[in-house]
Amino acid sequence: MPPAGAASPFIAACRGQPASRVPVWFMRQAGRSLPEYRAVRERHSFAEVVADPELAAEVTLQPVRRLGVDAAILFSDIVTPVQAIVDGIHIEAERGPVVVAPFRTKADLARLRPLEPELDVPYVLDTVRLVRSRLPAGVPLIGFAGAPFTVASYLVEGGRSRDHRRTKALMYGEPDVWADLVDRLAGVALASLRAQVEAGAQAVQLFDSWVGTLSEADYRRYVLPASARVLDGLADLDVPRIHFGVGAGHLLSAMADAGADVVGVDWRISLDEARRRLGAGVAVQGNLDPAALFCPPAVLAARVRAVLAANGGRPGHVFNLGWGVLPDTDPAALRTVVEIVHGHGQGSGGAEQPPSG
Ligand code: 1CP
């Protein structure tokens, strides 16, 4: 295999190296904001798309074609691997993952055996291989997994939750059961990510979407060891590891300590402040508010430039939203963001020069 994305601005930025331009991709770039995705979903359920490598590869490539982003992200879901080994997990279009019999006791842990990716989720790996064979040169594929805490929250709550009360009750009240649960989920995420990289993924993102609900002390005690097992377990594969949470500004340095090369930042703190918290040697990803895509073009453009200015031209910035693309976003606005980011710094000495004036 050629060196992972040797000529890719995305890989360079993930490694903190100067890039030919600021790279940009969007979390949830495949999905309901794109008419061509909705057309596929009119004929197939979400589960059908994920389980069919041709359909999943097509949907993964749609935003690359339409938006000109610098990376693709595998079309799948954070619960796809556990769905393959636990009965009664499905995804509802509006609600997200639903677990018919939630995990509440020590006895439930027996339902979580280790993942054997080539046997349990062969369609995911076939999708990775298909996408890799079809992506334009210089556009890497990002593989992903749900982090142990966030996947555990779906298993314990039975679905989405506002306050994560049952998850926290288990975590605080039965720390041994909790530790066993997140350790098993770390094993699932690690096996899935290693298999995705072996199949051709050139970077990985660990999504810990709901972890911002914890204090730093509880994060370090109850979550960090499991997430570190996933991220450290990928170190020998030499692919950039991105670690992301929502509302997790207070956890940034702890999330970097878990073993990330890049930490995703939402819009609640500036990239400048994020860099102060992360220290040298960690790249940043983010952090335009997805709601900005609903603003008039001049307002959107100003907000994109403000994100670029907060990074101040430093290497090691992957432009992204602070969270996923909202479903009714106009794809033309996403395209505008790509054009502004790609135009930034070009013709005035390169993307890595601090803005003048
Ligand atoms: O570009 C892409 O769309 C990539 C594929 C992708 C990814 C990376 C999907 C497809 N889901 C995810 C990750 C994911 N799934 C996360 C982490 C990122 C984030 O926080 O946004 C989470 C929390 C989920 C769980 C999930 N799956 C939800 C959220 C529910 C909740 O609790 O708020 C939803 C709505 C789903 C279903 C789903 N997964 C993906 C899509 C496009 C959809 C929408 C369903 C559809 O089209 O029918």
CSV table of C-alpha atoms and ligand atoms in Angstrom, one decimal:
chain,number,residue,atom,x,y,z
A,1,MET,CA,0.0,0.0,0.0
A,2,PRO,CA,1.4,3.5,-0.8
A,3,PRO,CA,2.1,5.7,2.3
A,4,ALA,CA,-1.2,6.8,3.8
A,5,GLY,CA,-2.3,9.8,1.8
A,6,ALA,CA,1.3,11.0,1.1
A,7,ALA,CA,0.0,13.9,-1.0
A,8,SER,CA,-3.0,14.6,1.1
A,9,PRO,CA,-3.4,18.0,2.9
A,10,PHE,CA,-5.8,16.2,5.3
A,11,ILE,CA,-3.1,13.7,6.4
A,12,ALA,CA,-0.4,16.4,6.6
A,13,ALA,CA,-2.7,18.5,8.8
A,14,CYS,CA,-3.5,15.6,11.0
A,15,ARG,CA,0.2,15.1,11.6
A,16,GLY,CA,0.7,18.8,12.4
A,17,GLN,CA,2.7,19.3,9.2
A,18,PRO,CA,2.4,22.2,6.8
A,19,ALA,CA,-0.2,21.4,4.1
A,20,SER,CA,-0.7,22.8,0.6
A,21,ARG,CA,-4.1,24.2,1.8
A,22,VAL,CA,-6.3,23.9,4.9
A,23,PRO,CA,-8.1,20.6,4.4
A,24,VAL,CA,-11.9,20.4,5.1
A,25,TRP,CA,-14.4,17.6,5.5
A,26,PHE,CA,-17.7,17.6,7.4
A,27,MET,CA,-19.0,15.2,10.1
A,28,ARG,CA,-22.2,13.6,8.6
A,29,GLN,CA,-21.3,14.9,5.2
A,30,ALA,CA,-23.1,11.8,3.8
A,31,GLY,CA,-26.7,11.9,4.7
A,32,ARG,CA,-30.0,13.7,4.5
A,33,SER,CA,-28.6,17.1,3.4
A,34,LEU,CA,-27.7,15.6,0.0
A,35,PRO,CA,-30.6,14.9,-2.5
A,36,GLU,CA,-28.7,12.0,-3.9
A,37,TYR,CA,-28.6,10.4,-0.4
A,38,ARG,CA,-32.3,10.9,0.0
A,39,ALA,CA,-32.9,9.3,-3.4
A,40,VAL,CA,-31.0,6.2,-2.2
A,41,ARG,CA,-32.9,6.2,1.1
A,42,GLU,CA,-36.3,6.4,-0.7
A,43,ARG,CA,-35.5,2.9,-2.1
A,44,HIS,CA,-33.5,1.4,0.8
A,45,SER,CA,-33.6,1.5,4.6
A,46,PHE,CA,-30.6,2.8,6.5
A,47,ALA,CA,-29.8,-0.8,7.5
A,48,GLU,CA,-29.9,-1.9,3.9
A,49,VAL,CA,-27.5,0.8,2.8
A,50,VAL,CA,-25.0,0.0,5.6
A,51,ALA,CA,-25.1,-3.8,4.8
A,52,ASP,CA,-24.7,-3.4,1.0
A,53,PRO,CA,-21.1,-2.4,0.1
A,54,GLU,CA,-22.2,-1.0,-3.3
A,55,LEU,CA,-24.8,1.3,-1.8
A,56,ALA,CA,-22.6,2.2,1.2
A,57,ALA,CA,-19.7,3.0,-1.0
A,58,GLU,CA,-21.9,5.1,-3.3
A,59,VAL,CA,-23.2,7.1,-0.4
A,60,THR,CA,-19.7,7.5,1.0
A,61,LEU,CA,-18.5,9.0,-2.3
A,62,GLN,CA,-21.5,11.3,-2.8
A,63,PRO,CA,-20.1,14.2,-0.7
A,64,VAL,CA,-16.7,13.8,-2.2
A,65,ARG,CA,-18.1,14.4,-5.7
A,66,ARG,CA,-20.6,17.2,-4.8
A,67,LEU,CA,-18.6,19.1,-2.2
A,68,GLY,CA,-14.9,18.6,-3.1
A,69,VAL,CA,-14.0,17.7,0.5
A,70,ASP,CA,-10.5,16.5,1.3
A,71,ALA,CA,-11.5,13.3,3.0
A,72,ALA,CA,-14.3,10.7,2.8
A,73,ILE,CA,-15.8,9.1,5.9
A,74,LEU,CA,-17.1,5.5,5.8
A,75,PHE,CA,-20.9,5.3,5.7
A,76,SER,CA,-21.9,3.2,8.6
A,77,ASP,CA,-23.0,3.9,12.2
A,78,ILE,CA,-21.3,3.8,15.6
A,79,VAL,CA,-23.6,0.9,16.7
A,80,THR,CA,-23.0,-1.2,13.6
A,81,PRO,CA,-20.4,-3.5,15.2
A,82,VAL,CA,-22.4,-4.1,18.4
A,83,GLN,CA,-25.5,-4.6,16.2
A,84,ALA,CA,-23.7,-7.5,14.6
A,85,ILE,CA,-23.1,-9.3,17.9
A,86,VAL,CA,-26.1,-8.3,20.1
A,87,ASP,CA,-29.7,-9.1,19.2
A,88,GLY,CA,-32.3,-6.4,19.2
A,89,ILE,CA,-30.5,-3.3,18.2
A,90,HIS,CA,-31.9,-1.2,15.3
A,91,ILE,CA,-31.6,2.3,14.0
A,92,GLU,CA,-34.8,4.4,13.6
A,93,ALA,CA,-34.4,7.3,11.1
A,94,GLU,CA,-35.4,10.1,13.5
A,95,ARG,CA,-34.4,8.6,16.8
A,96,GLY,CA,-31.2,6.9,16.1
A,97,PRO,CA,-30.1,3.6,17.7
A,98,VAL,CA,-32.7,1.7,19.8
A,99,VAL,CA,-31.8,-1.2,22.1
A,100,VAL,CA,-34.8,-3.4,22.8
A,101,ALA,CA,-33.4,-5.0,25.9
A,102,PRO,CA,-31.1,-2.4,27.5
A,103,PHE,CA,-27.9,-3.5,29.4
A,104,ARG,CA,-28.5,-2.9,33.1
A,105,THR,CA,-26.8,-5.8,35.1
A,106,LYS,CA,-23.7,-7.8,35.3
A,107,ALA,CA,-25.5,-10.7,33.6
A,108,ASP,CA,-26.1,-8.5,30.5
A,109,LEU,CA,-22.3,-8.4,29.9
A,110,ALA,CA,-22.4,-12.0,28.6
A,111,ARG,CA,-24.3,-10.6,25.6
A,112,LEU,CA,-21.1,-8.8,24.5
A,113,ARG,CA,-18.7,-11.2,23.0
A,114,PRO,CA,-15.5,-10.1,21.2
A,115,LEU,CA,-16.0,-8.8,17.6
A,116,GLU,CA,-14.5,-10.8,14.7
A,117,PRO,CA,-14.7,-8.2,12.0
A,118,GLU,CA,-14.2,-10.4,8.9
A,119,LEU,CA,-17.0,-12.7,10.1
A,120,ASP,CA,-19.3,-10.3,11.9
A,121,VAL,CA,-19.1,-7.1,9.7
A,122,PRO,CA,-17.7,-8.3,6.4
A,123,TYR,CA,-19.9,-5.7,4.5
A,124,VAL,CA,-18.1,-2.9,6.4
A,125,LEU,CA,-14.7,-4.1,5.3
A,126,ASP,CA,-15.9,-4.7,1.7
A,127,THR,CA,-17.3,-1.1,1.7
A,128,VAL,CA,-13.8,0.2,2.8
A,129,ARG,CA,-12.1,-1.7,0.0
A,130,LEU,CA,-14.6,-0.5,-2.6
A,131,VAL,CA,-14.4,3.1,-1.5
A,132,ARG,CA,-10.6,3.0,-1.5
A,133,SER,CA,-10.6,1.6,-5.1
A,134,ARG,CA,-12.9,4.5,-6.2
A,135,LEU,CA,-11.6,7.6,-4.3
A,136,PRO,CA,-9.6,10.2,-6.2
A,137,ALA,CA,-5.9,10.3,-5.4
A,138,GLY,CA,-5.1,12.5,-2.5
A,139,VAL,CA,-8.6,12.1,-0.8
A,140,PRO,CA,-8.1,9.6,2.1
A,141,LEU,CA,-10.8,7.5,3.7
A,142,ILE,CA,-11.6,8.0,7.4
A,143,GLY,CA,-12.7,4.9,9.2
A,144,PHE,CA,-14.5,5.3,12.5
A,145,ALA,CA,-15.9,3.7,15.7
A,146,GLY,CA,-18.1,4.8,18.6
A,147,ALA,CA,-16.1,5.3,21.7
A,148,PRO,CA,-16.8,3.0,24.7
A,149,PHE,CA,-18.7,5.6,26.7
A,150,THR,CA,-21.0,6.7,23.9
A,151,VAL,CA,-21.8,3.2,22.7
A,152,ALA,CA,-22.4,2.1,26.4
A,153,SER,CA,-24.8,5.0,26.8
A,154,TYR,CA,-27.0,3.6,24.0
A,155,LEU,CA,-26.8,0.0,25.4
A,156,VAL,CA,-27.6,1.1,29.0
A,157,GLU,CA,-30.3,3.8,28.2
A,158,GLY,CA,-31.9,1.8,25.4
A,159,GLY,CA,-31.6,4.8,23.0
A,160,ARG,CA,-30.8,8.5,23.1
A,161,SER,CA,-30.9,10.2,26.4
A,162,ARG,CA,-30.9,13.8,27.6
A,163,ASP,CA,-29.3,13.3,31.0
A,164,HIS,CA,-27.7,9.8,30.7
A,165,ARG,CA,-29.0,9.0,34.2
A,166,ARG,CA,-28.9,5.2,33.9
A,167,THR,CA,-25.5,5.3,32.3
A,168,LYS,CA,-24.2,7.4,35.2
A,169,ALA,CA,-26.0,5.4,37.8
A,170,LEU,CA,-24.3,2.2,36.6
A,171,MET,CA,-20.9,4.0,36.2
A,172,TYR,CA,-21.0,5.5,39.7
A,173,GLY,CA,-22.9,2.8,41.5
A,174,GLU,CA,-21.4,-0.4,40.0
A,175,PRO,CA,-17.9,0.7,38.9
A,176,ASP,CA,-16.8,-2.9,38.3
A,177,VAL,CA,-19.6,-3.8,36.0
A,178,TRP,CA,-19.1,-0.4,34.2
A,179,ALA,CA,-15.4,-1.1,33.8
A,180,ASP,CA,-16.1,-4.5,32.3
A,181,LEU,CA,-18.7,-3.1,30.0
A,182,VAL,CA,-16.5,-0.3,28.6
A,183,ASP,CA,-13.5,-2.7,28.4
A,184,ARG,CA,-15.6,-5.0,26.2
A,185,LEU,CA,-16.7,-2.1,24.1
A,186,ALA,CA,-13.1,-1.0,23.8
A,187,GLY,CA,-12.3,-4.4,22.4
A,188,VAL,CA,-15.1,-4.1,19.9
A,189,ALA,CA,-14.1,-0.6,18.7
A,190,LEU,CA,-10.4,-1.6,18.5
A,191,ALA,CA,-11.1,-4.8,16.5
A,192,SER,CA,-13.3,-2.8,14.2
A,193,LEU,CA,-10.9,0.0,13.6
A,194,ARG,CA,-7.9,-2.2,13.1
A,195,ALA,CA,-9.8,-4.2,10.5
A,196,GLN,CA,-10.9,-1.0,8.8
A,197,VAL,CA,-7.3,0.2,8.6
A,198,GLU,CA,-6.1,-3.2,7.3
A,199,ALA,CA,-8.9,-3.0,4.6
A,200,GLY,CA,-7.6,0.5,3.6
A,201,ALA,CA,-8.9,3.3,5.9
A,202,GLN,CA,-6.1,5.9,6.1
A,203,ALA,CA,-7.2,7.7,9.3
A,204,VAL,CA,-9.7,6.9,12.1
A,205,GLN,CA,-12.1,8.9,14.2
A,206,LEU,CA,-13.3,7.8,17.6
A,207,PHE,CA,-16.7,9.4,18.2
A,208,ASP,CA,-17.4,10.1,21.9
A,209,SER,CA,-20.4,12.3,21.2
A,210,TRP,CA,-22.0,12.3,24.6
A,211,VAL,CA,-18.9,12.3,26.9
A,212,GLY,CA,-19.2,16.1,27.5
A,213,THR,CA,-21.8,15.2,30.1
A,214,LEU,CA,-19.0,14.1,32.5
A,215,SER,CA,-16.7,16.0,34.7
A,216,GLU,CA,-13.0,15.8,33.9
A,217,ALA,CA,-12.4,13.8,37.1
A,218,ASP,CA,-15.1,11.2,36.2
A,219,TYR,CA,-13.9,11.1,32.6
A,220,ARG,CA,-10.3,10.3,33.7
A,221,ARG,CA,-11.5,7.7,36.1
A,222,TYR,CA,-14.3,5.9,34.3
A,223,VAL,CA,-13.8,6.5,30.6
A,224,LEU,CA,-10.2,7.4,29.7
A,225,PRO,CA,-8.7,3.9,30.3
A,226,ALA,CA,-11.1,2.3,27.9
A,227,SER,CA,-10.7,5.0,25.2
A,228,ALA,CA,-6.9,4.8,25.6
A,229,ARG,CA,-7.1,1.1,25.0
A,230,VAL,CA,-8.7,1.8,21.6
A,231,LEU,CA,-6.3,4.7,20.6
A,232,ASP,CA,-3.1,3.1,22.0
A,233,GLY,CA,-4.1,-0.1,20.3
A,234,LEU,CA,-3.9,1.6,16.9
A,235,ALA,CA,-0.5,3.2,17.5
A,236,ASP,CA,1.5,0.6,15.5
A,237,LEU,CA,-0.7,1.1,12.4
A,238,ASP,CA,0.6,4.6,11.8
A,239,VAL,CA,-2.7,6.3,10.8
A,240,PRO,CA,-3.8,9.6,12.3
A,241,ARG,CA,-6.3,9.1,15.2
A,242,ILE,CA,-9.0,11.8,15.7
A,243,HIS,CA,-10.9,11.9,19.0
A,244,PHE,CA,-14.1,13.9,19.1
A,245,GLY,CA,-16.8,14.8,21.7
A,246,VAL,CA,-19.6,17.4,21.8
A,247,GLY,CA,-19.6,20.0,24.6
A,248,ALA,CA,-16.3,18.6,25.7
A,249,GLY,CA,-14.1,21.7,25.9
A,250,HIS,CA,-13.3,20.9,29.6
A,251,LEU,CA,-12.1,17.4,28.5
A,252,LEU,CA,-9.8,18.4,25.6
A,253,SER,CA,-6.5,17.7,27.3
A,254,ALA,CA,-7.8,14.5,28.9
A,255,MET,CA,-9.1,13.4,25.4
A,256,ALA,CA,-5.6,14.1,24.0
A,257,ASP,CA,-4.1,12.1,26.9
A,258,ALA,CA,-6.1,9.1,25.8
A,259,GLY,CA,-3.8,8.9,22.8
A,260,ALA,CA,-5.2,11.2,20.0
A,261,ASP,CA,-3.2,12.9,17.2
A,262,VAL,CA,-6.1,15.2,16.5
A,263,VAL,CA,-8.8,16.4,18.8
A,264,GLY,CA,-12.2,17.6,17.4
A,265,VAL,CA,-13.5,20.8,18.9
A,266,ASP,CA,-17.1,22.0,18.9
A,267,TRP,CA,-18.1,25.7,18.5
A,268,ARG,CA,-18.4,26.4,22.3
A,269,ILE,CA,-14.7,27.2,22.6
A,270,SER,CA,-12.3,28.9,20.0
A,271,LEU,CA,-9.6,27.0,18.3
A,272,ASP,CA,-7.1,29.3,19.9
A,273,GLU,CA,-8.3,28.3,23.4
A,274,ALA,CA,-8.5,24.7,22.3
A,275,ARG,CA,-4.8,24.8,21.3
A,276,ARG,CA,-3.9,26.4,24.7
A,277,ARG,CA,-5.6,23.5,26.5
A,278,LEU,CA,-4.2,20.8,24.2
A,279,GLY,CA,-0.6,22.0,24.1
A,280,ALA,CA,1.9,21.4,21.3
A,281,GLY,CA,1.9,18.2,19.3
A,282,VAL,CA,-1.8,17.8,19.0
A,283,ALA,CA,-3.7,18.9,15.9
A,284,VAL,CA,-7.2,20.4,16.0
A,285,GLN,CA,-10.3,19.7,14.0
A,286,GLY,CA,-13.3,22.0,13.8
A,287,ASN,CA,-15.1,24.1,14.6
A,288,LEU,CA,-17.8,26.0,12.6
A,289,ASP,CA,-21.2,26.0,14.2
A,290,PRO,CA,-23.4,23.8,11.9
A,291,ALA,CA,-26.2,26.4,12.4
A,292,ALA,CA,-24.0,29.0,10.5
A,293,LEU,CA,-24.9,27.1,7.3
A,294,PHE,CA,-28.4,28.6,7.7
A,295,CYS,CA,-27.1,32.2,7.6
A,296,PRO,CA,-27.0,34.5,4.6
A,297,PRO,CA,-23.8,33.9,2.6
A,298,ALA,CA,-21.9,37.0,3.8
A,299,VAL,CA,-22.6,36.0,7.5
A,300,LEU,CA,-21.5,32.4,6.8
A,301,ALA,CA,-18.4,33.6,5.0
A,302,ALA,CA,-17.4,35.8,7.9
A,303,ARG,CA,-17.9,32.9,10.4
A,304,VAL,CA,-15.8,30.6,8.3
A,305,ARG,CA,-13.0,33.2,8.2
A,306,ALA,CA,-13.3,33.7,12.0
A,307,VAL,CA,-12.6,30.0,12.5
A,308,LEU,CA,-9.6,30.2,10.2
A,309,ALA,CA,-8.4,33.4,12.0
A,310,ALA,CA,-8.7,31.7,15.4
A,311,ASN,CA,-6.3,29.0,14.2
A,312,GLY,CA,-4.0,31.8,13.0
A,313,GLY,CA,-2.4,29.9,10.2
A,314,ARG,CA,-0.8,27.3,12.4
A,315,PRO,CA,-0.2,23.9,10.8
A,316,GLY,CA,-2.3,21.1,12.2
A,317,HIS,CA,-5.8,22.4,11.5
A,318,VAL,CA,-8.4,20.2,9.8
A,319,PHE,CA,-11.4,22.4,9.1
A,320,ASN,CA,-14.8,20.9,10.0
A,321,LEU,CA,-18.0,21.7,11.7
A,322,GLY,CA,-18.2,21.6,15.5
A,323,TRP,CA,-20.7,18.7,15.1
A,324,GLY,CA,-22.5,17.0,12.2
A,325,VAL,CA,-24.2,18.6,9.3
A,326,LEU,CA,-27.9,19.2,10.2
A,327,PRO,CA,-30.3,17.3,8.0
A,328,ASP,CA,-31.9,20.2,6.1
A,329,THR,CA,-28.7,22.0,5.4
A,330,ASP,CA,-28.4,23.4,1.8
A,331,PRO,CA,-25.5,21.6,0.2
A,332,ALA,CA,-24.7,24.8,-1.7
A,333,ALA,CA,-23.7,26.3,1.7
A,334,LEU,CA,-21.4,23.4,2.4
A,335,ARG,CA,-19.8,23.9,-1.0
A,336,THR,CA,-19.3,27.6,-0.3
A,337,VAL,CA,-17.5,26.6,3.0
A,338,VAL,CA,-15.2,24.3,1.0
A,339,GLU,CA,-14.4,27.0,-1.5
A,340,ILE,CA,-13.6,29.6,1.2
A,341,VAL,CA,-11.4,27.3,3.2
A,342,HIS,CA,-9.6,26.1,0.0
A,343,GLY,CA,-9.1,29.7,-1.1
A,344,HIS,CA,-7.7,30.7,2.3
A,345,GLY,CA,-4.1,31.8,2.2
A,346,GLN,CA,-3.7,30.8,-1.4
A,347,GLY,CA,-1.7,33.3,-3.5
A,348,SER,CA,-0.5,35.1,-0.4
A,349,GLY,CA,2.3,32.9,0.6
A,350,GLY,CA,0.6,29.6,1.3
A,351,ALA,CA,-2.0,28.4,3.7
A,352,GLU,CA,0.3,28.2,6.7
A,353,GLN,CA,1.1,31.9,6.8
A,354,PRO,CA,-0.6,33.9,9.6
A,355,PRO,CA,-3.2,36.2,8.1
A,356,SER,CA,-1.9,39.7,7.5
A,357,GLY,CA,-3.7,42.7,8.7
B,1,1CP,O1,-21.1,11.2,6.7
B,1,1CP,C1,-21.8,10.4,7.4
B,1,1CP,O2,-23.0,10.4,7.5
B,1,1CP,C2,-20.9,9.3,8.0
B,1,1CP,C3,-21.7,8.1,8.5
B,1,1CP,C4,-22.2,8.2,10.0
B,1,1CP,C5,-21.4,8.5,11.1
B,1,1CP,C6,-19.9,8.8,11.2
B,1,1CP,C7,-23.5,8.0,10.4
B,1,1CP,C8,-24.6,7.7,9.5
B,1,1CP,N1,-23.6,8.0,11.8
B,1,1CP,C9,-22.3,8.3,12.2
B,1,1CP,C10,-21.9,8.4,13.6
B,1,1CP,C11,-22.9,8.5,14.7
B,1,1CP,N2,-24.1,7.8,14.8
B,1,1CP,C12,-22.7,9.2,15.9
B,1,1CP,C13,-21.5,10.0,16.2
B,1,1CP,C14,-21.5,11.3,15.5
B,1,1CP,C15,-22.5,12.3,16.0
B,1,1CP,O3,-22.5,12.6,17.2
B,1,1CP,O4,-23.2,12.9,15.1
B,1,1CP,C16,-23.8,9.0,16.7
B,1,1CP,C17,-24.1,9.6,18.1
B,1,1CP,C18,-24.7,8.1,16.0
B,1,1CP,C19,-25.9,7.5,16.5
B,1,1CP,C20,-27.0,7.9,15.5
B,1,1CP,N3,-27.2,7.2,14.4
B,1,1CP,C21,-27.9,9.0,15.5
B,1,1CP,C22,-28.0,10.0,16.6
B,1,1CP,C23,-29.1,9.7,17.6
B,1,1CP,C24,-29.0,10.5,18.9
B,1,1CP,O5,-28.9,9.9,19.9
B,1,1CP,O6,-29.1,11.8,18.8
B,1,1CP,C25,-28.7,8.9,14.4
B,1,1CP,C26,-29.8,9.8,14.0
B,1,1CP,C27,-28.3,7.7,13.7
B,1,1CP,C28,-28.7,7.3,12.4
B,1,1CP,C29,-27.8,7.7,11.3
B,1,1CP,N4,-26.5,7.3,11.1
B,1,1CP,C30,-26.0,7.9,10.0
B,1,1CP,C31,-27.0,8.7,9.4
B,1,1CP,C32,-26.9,9.4,8.1
B,1,1CP,C33,-28.2,8.5,10.2
B,1,1CP,C34,-29.5,9.2,9.8
B,1,1CP,C35,-30.5,8.1,9.5
B,1,1CP,C36,-31.0,7.9,8.1
B,1,1CP,O7,-30.5,8.4,7.1
B,1,1CP,O8,-32.1,7.2,8.1
